[in-house]
Amino acid sequence: MTQASNLRNKENLSAIAAAPGYYKWWAARPELDVILNALGVSFNEVNLALETNGDLFCIYVGIAVKESVRARLDWHVNDPHTASRVKNGTLSTFRQSIASVVARNQYDKAATDSFIDKLYVEWFCSDKAIKSEEAKIELRDVERRLLLEHLRVLNIQENKHPLARLCKKTLRALRKQSKQ
């Protein structure tokens, strides 16, 4: 696990394997509170459903099948985040959610980057080939399992955790409003 700001350094980023895999985004309590407040959810409502690692809380999980985990994390952390990328929908869903929750404005690159830099990311690589059917099956199964085991407050798609309804509707609305 590393602080996301460390992945702005291309040397650190290149240390991540060029393999498919999955990853988890973690937040300390102050950043988690920013997210929960924006979603209209109290910490006490979700505390027991969140995955923890020390004093960090897992807020999002994702998979990289069509490209490497390195490329996917580079996209999340180092995206140029231009107005045309927002308009064309080529920002990652993770960046869209962070921008919507933190700045209420998907065009606010500075606020999005600043918040992402406070987060931590953990990744796991698969021994399957990028773009392979085996990687797709394996990693989608992992993602579904992770989304059921614990609440991931920033995941929308495939998030069937019993408490996900507390977050998903508001997050969708924030994302829609903040793109305009």
Short mmCIF file of N, CA and C in Angstrom, two decimals:
data_model
loop_
_atom_site.label_atom_id
_atom_site.label_comp_id
_atom_site.label_asym_id
_atom_site.label_seq_id
_atom_site.Cartn_x
_atom_site.Cartn_y
_atom_site.Cartn_z
N MET A 1 0.86 -1.18 0.00
CA MET A 1 0.00 0.00 0.00
C MET A 1 0.90 1.24 0.00
N THR A 2 0.45 2.25 -0.73
CA THR A 2 1.22 3.49 -0.79
C THR A 2 0.26 4.67 -0.85
N GLN A 3 0.75 5.81 -0.42
CA GLN A 3 -0.05 7.02 -0.57
C GLN A 3 -0.12 7.34 -2.06
N ALA A 4 -1.29 7.72 -2.52
CA ALA A 4 -1.51 7.96 -3.95
C ALA A 4 -0.55 9.00 -4.50
N SER A 5 -0.21 10.00 -3.72
CA SER A 5 0.71 11.04 -4.20
C SER A 5 2.05 10.45 -4.64
N ASN A 6 2.45 9.32 -4.07
CA ASN A 6 3.70 8.68 -4.48
C ASN A 6 3.65 8.19 -5.92
N LEU A 7 2.45 7.94 -6.44
CA LEU A 7 2.31 7.44 -7.81
C LEU A 7 2.35 8.56 -8.84
N ARG A 8 2.49 9.79 -8.40
CA ARG A 8 2.71 10.89 -9.34
C ARG A 8 4.16 10.84 -9.86
N ASN A 9 5.02 10.19 -9.11
CA ASN A 9 6.40 9.96 -9.51
C ASN A 9 6.42 8.73 -10.43
N LYS A 10 6.79 8.94 -11.69
CA LYS A 10 6.75 7.85 -12.68
C LYS A 10 7.66 6.68 -12.30
N GLU A 11 8.73 6.94 -11.57
CA GLU A 11 9.60 5.85 -11.12
C GLU A 11 8.86 4.94 -10.15
N ASN A 12 8.12 5.52 -9.22
CA ASN A 12 7.33 4.72 -8.29
C ASN A 12 6.23 3.96 -9.03
N LEU A 13 5.62 4.63 -9.96
CA LEU A 13 4.56 4.00 -10.75
C LEU A 13 5.09 2.82 -11.55
N SER A 14 6.27 2.98 -12.12
CA SER A 14 6.83 1.90 -12.95
C SER A 14 7.21 0.67 -12.14
N ALA A 15 7.25 0.78 -10.82
CA ALA A 15 7.54 -0.38 -9.96
C ALA A 15 6.35 -1.33 -9.86
N ILE A 16 5.18 -0.88 -10.28
CA ILE A 16 3.99 -1.73 -10.26
C ILE A 16 4.03 -2.62 -11.50
N ALA A 17 3.74 -3.89 -11.32
CA ALA A 17 3.80 -4.85 -12.43
C ALA A 17 2.86 -4.46 -13.57
N ALA A 18 3.28 -4.78 -14.76
CA ALA A 18 2.45 -4.56 -15.95
C ALA A 18 1.59 -5.81 -16.16
N ALA A 19 0.67 -6.01 -15.23
CA ALA A 19 -0.19 -7.20 -15.23
C ALA A 19 -1.61 -6.78 -14.86
N PRO A 20 -2.59 -7.59 -15.24
CA PRO A 20 -3.94 -7.28 -14.78
C PRO A 20 -4.03 -7.51 -13.28
N GLY A 21 -5.10 -7.00 -12.68
CA GLY A 21 -5.26 -7.20 -11.25
C GLY A 21 -6.41 -6.39 -10.70
N TYR A 22 -6.40 -6.23 -9.40
CA TYR A 22 -7.42 -5.41 -8.74
C TYR A 22 -6.74 -4.49 -7.75
N TYR A 23 -7.49 -3.49 -7.32
CA TYR A 23 -6.92 -2.50 -6.43
C TYR A 23 -7.99 -1.99 -5.48
N LYS A 24 -7.51 -1.44 -4.38
CA LYS A 24 -8.38 -0.88 -3.35
C LYS A 24 -7.90 0.53 -3.02
N TRP A 25 -8.84 1.44 -2.88
CA TRP A 25 -8.55 2.81 -2.45
C TRP A 25 -8.95 2.94 -0.99
N TRP A 26 -8.07 3.53 -0.21
CA TRP A 26 -8.24 3.67 1.24
C TRP A 26 -8.21 5.14 1.65
N ALA A 27 -9.01 5.47 2.66
CA ALA A 27 -9.07 6.83 3.19
C ALA A 27 -8.91 6.80 4.70
N ALA A 28 -8.21 7.81 5.22
CA ALA A 28 -8.17 8.02 6.66
C ALA A 28 -9.51 8.63 7.07
N ARG A 29 -9.76 8.68 8.34
CA ARG A 29 -11.07 9.14 8.84
C ARG A 29 -11.44 10.55 8.37
N PRO A 30 -10.53 11.54 8.36
CA PRO A 30 -10.96 12.87 7.89
C PRO A 30 -11.46 12.85 6.44
N GLU A 31 -10.78 12.11 5.56
CA GLU A 31 -11.21 12.03 4.17
C GLU A 31 -12.48 11.21 4.03
N LEU A 32 -12.59 10.15 4.82
CA LEU A 32 -13.82 9.35 4.83
C LEU A 32 -14.99 10.23 5.25
N ASP A 33 -14.80 11.06 6.26
CA ASP A 33 -15.88 11.94 6.72
C ASP A 33 -16.32 12.92 5.63
N VAL A 34 -15.38 13.43 4.84
CA VAL A 34 -15.74 14.31 3.73
C VAL A 34 -16.67 13.57 2.77
N ILE A 35 -16.31 12.34 2.44
CA ILE A 35 -17.10 11.53 1.51
C ILE A 35 -18.48 11.23 2.10
N LEU A 36 -18.50 10.76 3.34
CA LEU A 36 -19.77 10.40 3.97
C LEU A 36 -20.68 11.60 4.12
N ASN A 37 -20.14 12.75 4.50
CA ASN A 37 -20.96 13.96 4.64
C ASN A 37 -21.58 14.34 3.30
N ALA A 38 -20.80 14.25 2.23
CA ALA A 38 -21.33 14.57 0.90
C ALA A 38 -22.44 13.60 0.49
N LEU A 39 -22.32 12.36 0.94
CA LEU A 39 -23.31 11.34 0.60
C LEU A 39 -24.50 11.33 1.56
N GLY A 40 -24.43 12.15 2.60
CA GLY A 40 -25.52 12.22 3.56
C GLY A 40 -25.64 10.98 4.44
N VAL A 41 -24.49 10.38 4.73
CA VAL A 41 -24.45 9.14 5.52
C VAL A 41 -23.58 9.39 6.75
N SER A 42 -24.01 8.91 7.89
CA SER A 42 -23.20 9.08 9.09
C SER A 42 -22.23 7.92 9.25
N PHE A 43 -21.12 8.19 9.90
CA PHE A 43 -20.12 7.16 10.15
C PHE A 43 -20.73 6.00 10.91
N ASN A 44 -21.58 6.30 11.89
CA ASN A 44 -22.19 5.24 12.70
C ASN A 44 -23.09 4.31 11.89
N GLU A 45 -23.68 4.82 10.80
CA GLU A 45 -24.53 3.99 9.95
C GLU A 45 -23.74 2.93 9.20
N VAL A 46 -22.49 3.23 8.87
CA VAL A 46 -21.72 2.34 7.99
C VAL A 46 -20.45 1.77 8.62
N ASN A 47 -20.06 2.25 9.76
CA ASN A 47 -18.78 1.89 10.37
C ASN A 47 -18.52 0.39 10.36
N LEU A 48 -19.46 -0.40 10.80
CA LEU A 48 -19.24 -1.84 10.93
C LEU A 48 -19.20 -2.56 9.59
N ALA A 49 -19.68 -1.91 8.54
CA ALA A 49 -19.70 -2.54 7.21
C ALA A 49 -18.46 -2.22 6.39
N LEU A 50 -17.62 -1.30 6.87
CA LEU A 50 -16.44 -0.89 6.11
C LEU A 50 -15.25 -1.80 6.39
N GLU A 51 -14.48 -2.08 5.36
CA GLU A 51 -13.23 -2.81 5.54
C GLU A 51 -12.20 -1.83 6.09
N THR A 52 -11.45 -2.27 7.07
CA THR A 52 -10.44 -1.41 7.67
C THR A 52 -9.06 -2.06 7.56
N ASN A 53 -8.05 -1.22 7.59
CA ASN A 53 -6.66 -1.65 7.65
C ASN A 53 -5.97 -0.62 8.53
N GLY A 54 -5.80 -0.96 9.78
CA GLY A 54 -5.29 0.01 10.75
C GLY A 54 -6.30 1.13 10.89
N ASP A 55 -5.87 2.36 10.64
CA ASP A 55 -6.78 3.50 10.75
C ASP A 55 -7.30 3.96 9.39
N LEU A 56 -7.24 3.08 8.40
CA LEU A 56 -7.74 3.41 7.06
C LEU A 56 -9.01 2.62 6.75
N PHE A 57 -9.83 3.19 5.88
CA PHE A 57 -11.11 2.60 5.49
C PHE A 57 -11.14 2.45 3.97
N CYS A 58 -11.51 1.27 3.49
CA CYS A 58 -11.56 1.03 2.05
C CYS A 58 -12.83 1.68 1.49
N ILE A 59 -12.65 2.57 0.50
CA ILE A 59 -13.77 3.33 -0.05
C ILE A 59 -14.14 2.92 -1.47
N TYR A 60 -13.24 2.18 -2.15
CA TYR A 60 -13.48 1.85 -3.56
C TYR A 60 -12.61 0.67 -3.95
N VAL A 61 -13.16 -0.22 -4.76
CA VAL A 61 -12.37 -1.29 -5.36
C VAL A 61 -12.58 -1.27 -6.86
N GLY A 62 -11.57 -1.69 -7.58
CA GLY A 62 -11.66 -1.74 -9.04
C GLY A 62 -10.78 -2.83 -9.60
N ILE A 63 -10.99 -3.11 -10.87
CA ILE A 63 -10.20 -4.13 -11.54
C ILE A 63 -9.57 -3.56 -12.81
N ALA A 64 -8.49 -4.17 -13.21
CA ALA A 64 -7.81 -3.84 -14.46
C ALA A 64 -7.67 -5.14 -15.24
N VAL A 65 -8.43 -5.27 -16.31
CA VAL A 65 -8.41 -6.47 -17.14
C VAL A 65 -7.87 -6.15 -18.53
N LYS A 66 -8.33 -5.04 -19.10
CA LYS A 66 -7.93 -4.67 -20.46
C LYS A 66 -6.59 -3.97 -20.53
N GLU A 67 -6.08 -3.59 -19.36
CA GLU A 67 -4.76 -3.00 -19.25
C GLU A 67 -4.17 -3.41 -17.91
N SER A 68 -2.95 -3.02 -17.65
CA SER A 68 -2.29 -3.39 -16.40
C SER A 68 -2.83 -2.57 -15.22
N VAL A 69 -2.61 -3.09 -14.04
CA VAL A 69 -2.93 -2.34 -12.83
C VAL A 69 -2.15 -1.03 -12.83
N ARG A 70 -0.91 -1.07 -13.28
CA ARG A 70 -0.09 0.14 -13.35
C ARG A 70 -0.77 1.20 -14.22
N ALA A 71 -1.23 0.80 -15.40
CA ALA A 71 -1.88 1.76 -16.31
C ALA A 71 -3.18 2.29 -15.70
N ARG A 72 -3.93 1.43 -15.04
CA ARG A 72 -5.20 1.85 -14.43
C ARG A 72 -4.95 2.84 -13.30
N LEU A 73 -3.98 2.57 -12.46
CA LEU A 73 -3.69 3.49 -11.35
C LEU A 73 -3.11 4.80 -11.87
N ASP A 74 -2.33 4.74 -12.94
CA ASP A 74 -1.82 5.96 -13.56
C ASP A 74 -2.99 6.81 -14.05
N TRP A 75 -3.98 6.19 -14.65
CA TRP A 75 -5.18 6.88 -15.12
C TRP A 75 -5.91 7.56 -13.96
N HIS A 76 -6.07 6.82 -12.86
CA HIS A 76 -6.77 7.39 -11.71
C HIS A 76 -6.00 8.55 -11.08
N VAL A 77 -4.70 8.41 -10.96
CA VAL A 77 -3.90 9.40 -10.23
C VAL A 77 -3.43 10.54 -11.14
N ASN A 78 -2.99 10.24 -12.33
CA ASN A 78 -2.30 11.23 -13.16
C ASN A 78 -3.08 11.70 -14.38
N ASP A 79 -4.36 11.43 -14.44
CA ASP A 79 -5.16 11.86 -15.58
C ASP A 79 -5.05 13.37 -15.76
N PRO A 80 -4.93 13.85 -17.01
CA PRO A 80 -4.85 15.30 -17.23
C PRO A 80 -6.11 16.05 -16.80
N HIS A 81 -7.22 15.36 -16.70
CA HIS A 81 -8.46 15.89 -16.14
C HIS A 81 -8.85 17.22 -16.80
N THR A 82 -8.92 17.21 -18.10
CA THR A 82 -9.29 18.41 -18.86
C THR A 82 -10.81 18.50 -19.01
N ALA A 83 -11.28 19.67 -19.39
CA ALA A 83 -12.72 19.87 -19.61
C ALA A 83 -13.24 18.91 -20.68
N SER A 84 -12.48 18.69 -21.73
CA SER A 84 -12.94 17.78 -22.79
C SER A 84 -13.03 16.34 -22.28
N ARG A 85 -12.16 15.95 -21.36
CA ARG A 85 -12.23 14.59 -20.79
C ARG A 85 -13.47 14.46 -19.91
N VAL A 86 -13.83 15.51 -19.22
CA VAL A 86 -15.06 15.48 -18.41
C VAL A 86 -16.26 15.38 -19.35
N LYS A 87 -16.32 16.26 -20.36
CA LYS A 87 -17.45 16.27 -21.30
C LYS A 87 -17.60 14.97 -22.05
N ASN A 88 -16.47 14.37 -22.45
CA ASN A 88 -16.51 13.13 -23.23
C ASN A 88 -16.64 11.88 -22.37
N GLY A 89 -16.63 12.04 -21.06
CA GLY A 89 -16.78 10.89 -20.17
C GLY A 89 -15.58 9.98 -20.12
N THR A 90 -14.37 10.52 -20.36
CA THR A 90 -13.18 9.68 -20.33
C THR A 90 -12.40 9.77 -19.02
N LEU A 91 -12.93 10.50 -18.05
CA LEU A 91 -12.36 10.43 -16.70
C LEU A 91 -12.75 9.08 -16.11
N SER A 92 -11.91 8.55 -15.27
CA SER A 92 -12.27 7.30 -14.59
C SER A 92 -13.47 7.56 -13.69
N THR A 93 -14.24 6.52 -13.45
CA THR A 93 -15.40 6.67 -12.56
C THR A 93 -14.95 7.07 -11.16
N PHE A 94 -13.77 6.60 -10.77
CA PHE A 94 -13.23 6.97 -9.47
C PHE A 94 -12.99 8.49 -9.40
N ARG A 95 -12.32 9.05 -10.41
CA ARG A 95 -12.07 10.50 -10.44
C ARG A 95 -13.39 11.28 -10.52
N GLN A 96 -14.34 10.78 -11.30
CA GLN A 96 -15.64 11.45 -11.40
C GLN A 96 -16.29 11.53 -10.01
N SER A 97 -16.23 10.42 -9.28
CA SER A 97 -16.84 10.39 -7.95
C SER A 97 -16.12 11.31 -6.98
N ILE A 98 -14.79 11.26 -6.98
CA ILE A 98 -14.02 12.13 -6.07
C ILE A 98 -14.32 13.59 -6.37
N ALA A 99 -14.27 13.98 -7.64
CA ALA A 99 -14.54 15.38 -8.02
C ALA A 99 -15.95 15.79 -7.61
N SER A 100 -16.90 14.90 -7.78
CA SER A 100 -18.30 15.20 -7.45
C SER A 100 -18.51 15.34 -5.96
N VAL A 101 -17.87 14.51 -5.19
CA VAL A 101 -18.03 14.52 -3.73
C VAL A 101 -17.26 15.68 -3.10
N VAL A 102 -16.04 15.90 -3.54
CA VAL A 102 -15.17 16.88 -2.91
C VAL A 102 -15.46 18.30 -3.36
N ALA A 103 -15.58 18.49 -4.66
CA ALA A 103 -15.72 19.85 -5.20
C ALA A 103 -17.12 20.15 -5.73
N ARG A 104 -17.95 19.10 -5.82
CA ARG A 104 -19.28 19.23 -6.46
C ARG A 104 -19.14 19.76 -7.88
N ASN A 105 -17.96 19.49 -8.48
CA ASN A 105 -17.64 20.02 -9.80
C ASN A 105 -16.60 19.10 -10.44
N GLN A 106 -17.03 18.33 -11.44
CA GLN A 106 -16.10 17.39 -12.07
C GLN A 106 -14.99 18.10 -12.84
N TYR A 107 -15.12 19.37 -13.09
CA TYR A 107 -14.10 20.12 -13.82
C TYR A 107 -12.97 20.62 -12.91
N ASP A 108 -13.12 20.46 -11.61
CA ASP A 108 -12.14 20.97 -10.66
C ASP A 108 -11.00 19.98 -10.46
N LYS A 109 -10.03 20.04 -11.34
CA LYS A 109 -8.87 19.14 -11.30
C LYS A 109 -8.06 19.33 -10.02
N ALA A 110 -7.83 20.57 -9.62
CA ALA A 110 -6.99 20.85 -8.45
C ALA A 110 -7.55 20.22 -7.19
N ALA A 111 -8.84 20.41 -6.95
CA ALA A 111 -9.46 19.84 -5.75
C ALA A 111 -9.45 18.31 -5.81
N THR A 112 -9.70 17.78 -6.99
CA THR A 112 -9.70 16.32 -7.16
C THR A 112 -8.32 15.75 -6.90
N ASP A 113 -7.29 16.33 -7.52
CA ASP A 113 -5.93 15.85 -7.31
C ASP A 113 -5.49 15.99 -5.86
N SER A 114 -5.84 17.10 -5.24
CA SER A 114 -5.47 17.33 -3.84
C SER A 114 -6.06 16.27 -2.93
N PHE A 115 -7.33 15.92 -3.18
CA PHE A 115 -7.98 14.91 -2.35
C PHE A 115 -7.39 13.53 -2.63
N ILE A 116 -7.21 13.19 -3.91
CA ILE A 116 -6.64 11.88 -4.25
C ILE A 116 -5.27 11.72 -3.60
N ASP A 117 -4.48 12.78 -3.56
CA ASP A 117 -3.14 12.70 -2.96
C ASP A 117 -3.17 12.33 -1.48
N LYS A 118 -4.28 12.53 -0.81
CA LYS A 118 -4.40 12.18 0.60
C LYS A 118 -4.81 10.72 0.81
N LEU A 119 -5.25 10.07 -0.27
CA LEU A 119 -5.70 8.69 -0.19
C LEU A 119 -4.55 7.72 -0.33
N TYR A 120 -4.84 6.46 -0.04
CA TYR A 120 -3.86 5.38 -0.18
C TYR A 120 -4.42 4.37 -1.16
N VAL A 121 -3.52 3.69 -1.85
CA VAL A 121 -3.96 2.68 -2.80
C VAL A 121 -3.14 1.40 -2.60
N GLU A 122 -3.84 0.29 -2.75
CA GLU A 122 -3.24 -1.03 -2.61
C GLU A 122 -3.61 -1.82 -3.85
N TRP A 123 -2.70 -2.60 -4.39
CA TRP A 123 -2.99 -3.34 -5.60
C TRP A 123 -2.50 -4.77 -5.49
N PHE A 124 -3.13 -5.61 -6.29
CA PHE A 124 -2.85 -7.03 -6.33
C PHE A 124 -2.83 -7.45 -7.79
N CYS A 125 -1.81 -8.16 -8.20
CA CYS A 125 -1.67 -8.55 -9.60
C CYS A 125 -2.09 -10.00 -9.83
N SER A 126 -2.60 -10.26 -10.98
CA SER A 126 -2.99 -11.59 -11.41
C SER A 126 -1.88 -12.17 -12.28
N ASP A 127 -1.81 -13.49 -12.32
CA ASP A 127 -0.83 -14.12 -13.20
C ASP A 127 -1.42 -14.41 -14.59
N LYS A 128 -2.67 -13.98 -14.80
CA LYS A 128 -3.32 -14.15 -16.10
C LYS A 128 -2.84 -13.07 -17.07
N ALA A 129 -3.08 -13.28 -18.34
CA ALA A 129 -2.67 -12.31 -19.36
C ALA A 129 -3.67 -11.16 -19.45
N ILE A 130 -3.16 -9.96 -19.72
CA ILE A 130 -4.02 -8.80 -19.96
C ILE A 130 -4.96 -9.12 -21.12
N LYS A 131 -6.20 -8.71 -20.99
CA LYS A 131 -7.26 -8.91 -21.99
C LYS A 131 -7.70 -10.36 -22.15
N SER A 132 -7.21 -11.26 -21.31
CA SER A 132 -7.59 -12.67 -21.44
C SER A 132 -8.94 -12.92 -20.79
N GLU A 133 -9.63 -13.90 -21.30
CA GLU A 133 -10.92 -14.31 -20.72
C GLU A 133 -10.72 -14.80 -19.29
N GLU A 134 -9.58 -15.47 -19.05
CA GLU A 134 -9.29 -15.98 -17.70
C GLU A 134 -9.14 -14.83 -16.70
N ALA A 135 -8.45 -13.77 -17.10
CA ALA A 135 -8.28 -12.61 -16.22
C ALA A 135 -9.63 -11.95 -15.98
N LYS A 136 -10.43 -11.83 -17.02
CA LYS A 136 -11.75 -11.20 -16.90
C LYS A 136 -12.62 -11.97 -15.90
N ILE A 137 -12.67 -13.28 -16.03
CA ILE A 137 -13.48 -14.10 -15.12
C ILE A 137 -12.96 -14.00 -13.69
N GLU A 138 -11.65 -14.20 -13.53
CA GLU A 138 -11.04 -14.17 -12.20
C GLU A 138 -11.28 -12.83 -11.50
N LEU A 139 -11.00 -11.73 -12.20
CA LEU A 139 -11.05 -10.42 -11.57
C LEU A 139 -12.48 -9.94 -11.35
N ARG A 140 -13.39 -10.27 -12.23
CA ARG A 140 -14.79 -9.91 -11.97
C ARG A 140 -15.33 -10.66 -10.76
N ASP A 141 -14.92 -11.91 -10.60
CA ASP A 141 -15.32 -12.67 -9.41
C ASP A 141 -14.75 -12.03 -8.14
N VAL A 142 -13.50 -11.62 -8.19
CA VAL A 142 -12.87 -10.95 -7.04
C VAL A 142 -13.62 -9.67 -6.72
N GLU A 143 -13.91 -8.87 -7.76
CA GLU A 143 -14.60 -7.60 -7.54
C GLU A 143 -15.98 -7.82 -6.92
N ARG A 144 -16.74 -8.76 -7.45
CA ARG A 144 -18.07 -9.03 -6.89
C ARG A 144 -17.99 -9.47 -5.42
N ARG A 145 -17.02 -10.32 -5.12
CA ARG A 145 -16.84 -10.79 -3.74
C ARG A 145 -16.50 -9.62 -2.81
N LEU A 146 -15.56 -8.77 -3.25
CA LEU A 146 -15.16 -7.63 -2.44
C LEU A 146 -16.32 -6.66 -2.20
N LEU A 147 -17.17 -6.49 -3.22
CA LEU A 147 -18.31 -5.58 -3.09
C LEU A 147 -19.40 -6.13 -2.17
N LEU A 148 -19.47 -7.44 -2.03
CA LEU A 148 -20.44 -8.04 -1.11
C LEU A 148 -19.91 -8.12 0.31
N GLU A 149 -18.61 -8.36 0.46
CA GLU A 149 -18.01 -8.53 1.79
C GLU A 149 -18.11 -7.28 2.64
N HIS A 150 -17.84 -6.13 2.02
CA HIS A 150 -17.81 -4.86 2.74
C HIS A 150 -18.43 -3.77 1.89
N LEU A 151 -18.91 -2.74 2.56
CA LEU A 151 -19.45 -1.58 1.86
C LEU A 151 -18.31 -0.76 1.27
N ARG A 152 -18.41 -0.44 -0.02
CA ARG A 152 -17.45 0.44 -0.70
C ARG A 152 -18.26 1.67 -1.09
N VAL A 153 -18.09 2.75 -0.38
CA VAL A 153 -19.00 3.90 -0.50
C VAL A 153 -18.92 4.61 -1.84
N LEU A 154 -17.85 4.42 -2.61
CA LEU A 154 -17.74 5.10 -3.90
C LEU A 154 -17.96 4.18 -5.10
N ASN A 155 -18.24 2.91 -4.86
CA ASN A 155 -18.57 2.01 -5.97
C ASN A 155 -20.06 2.08 -6.25
N ILE A 156 -20.42 2.18 -7.50
CA ILE A 156 -21.82 2.17 -7.91
C ILE A 156 -22.14 0.85 -8.61
N GLN A 157 -21.48 0.62 -9.73
CA GLN A 157 -21.75 -0.56 -10.55
C GLN A 157 -21.41 -1.84 -9.79
N GLU A 158 -22.29 -2.81 -9.86
CA GLU A 158 -22.11 -4.12 -9.23
C GLU A 158 -22.08 -4.06 -7.70
N ASN A 159 -22.34 -2.92 -7.10
CA ASN A 159 -22.30 -2.79 -5.65
C ASN A 159 -23.64 -3.24 -5.08
N LYS A 160 -23.68 -4.48 -4.64
CA LYS A 160 -24.92 -5.06 -4.13
C LYS A 160 -24.87 -5.26 -2.61
N HIS A 161 -23.93 -4.62 -1.95
CA HIS A 161 -23.86 -4.69 -0.50
C HIS A 161 -25.17 -4.16 0.07
N PRO A 162 -25.69 -4.76 1.13
CA PRO A 162 -26.97 -4.33 1.70
C PRO A 162 -27.04 -2.83 2.06
N LEU A 163 -25.94 -2.21 2.41
CA LEU A 163 -25.94 -0.79 2.77
C LEU A 163 -25.60 0.13 1.60
N ALA A 164 -25.32 -0.43 0.44
CA ALA A 164 -24.93 0.39 -0.71
C ALA A 164 -26.02 1.38 -1.10
N ARG A 165 -27.27 1.04 -0.87
CA ARG A 165 -28.37 1.95 -1.23
C ARG A 165 -28.26 3.29 -0.50
N LEU A 166 -27.61 3.29 0.67
CA LEU A 166 -27.42 4.54 1.42
C LEU A 166 -26.56 5.54 0.64
N CYS A 167 -25.67 5.02 -0.20
CA CYS A 167 -24.69 5.87 -0.88
C CYS A 167 -24.95 6.05 -2.37
N LYS A 168 -25.37 4.99 -3.04
CA LYS A 168 -25.40 4.98 -4.51
C LYS A 168 -26.32 6.04 -5.11
N LYS A 169 -27.50 6.20 -4.58
CA LYS A 169 -28.45 7.16 -5.16
C LYS A 169 -27.90 8.59 -5.08
N THR A 170 -27.39 8.95 -3.91
CA THR A 170 -26.83 10.30 -3.74
C THR A 170 -25.58 10.48 -4.60
N LEU A 171 -24.73 9.46 -4.66
CA LEU A 171 -23.52 9.56 -5.47
C LEU A 171 -23.87 9.75 -6.95
N ARG A 172 -24.84 9.00 -7.44
CA ARG A 172 -25.28 9.18 -8.83
C ARG A 172 -25.77 10.60 -9.08
N ALA A 173 -26.57 11.11 -8.16
CA ALA A 173 -27.10 12.47 -8.29
C ALA A 173 -25.98 13.51 -8.27
N LEU A 174 -25.03 13.35 -7.35
CA LEU A 174 -23.90 14.28 -7.27
C LEU A 174 -23.09 14.25 -8.57
N ARG A 175 -22.87 13.07 -9.09
CA ARG A 175 -22.09 12.96 -10.32
C ARG A 175 -22.81 13.62 -11.49
N LYS A 176 -24.11 13.46 -11.56
CA LYS A 176 -24.89 14.07 -12.63
C LYS A 176 -24.85 15.61 -12.51
N GLN A 177 -25.09 16.12 -11.30
CA GLN A 177 -25.10 17.56 -11.07
C GLN A 177 -23.74 18.20 -11.30
N SER A 178 -22.69 17.51 -10.89
CA SER A 178 -21.36 18.12 -10.93
C SER A 178 -20.72 18.10 -12.32
N LYS A 179 -21.36 17.42 -13.26
CA LYS A 179 -20.82 17.36 -14.62
C LYS A 179 -21.33 18.51 -15.47
N GLN A 180 -22.37 19.16 -15.01
CA GLN A 180 -23.01 20.24 -15.79
C GLN A 180 -22.31 21.58 -15.60
#
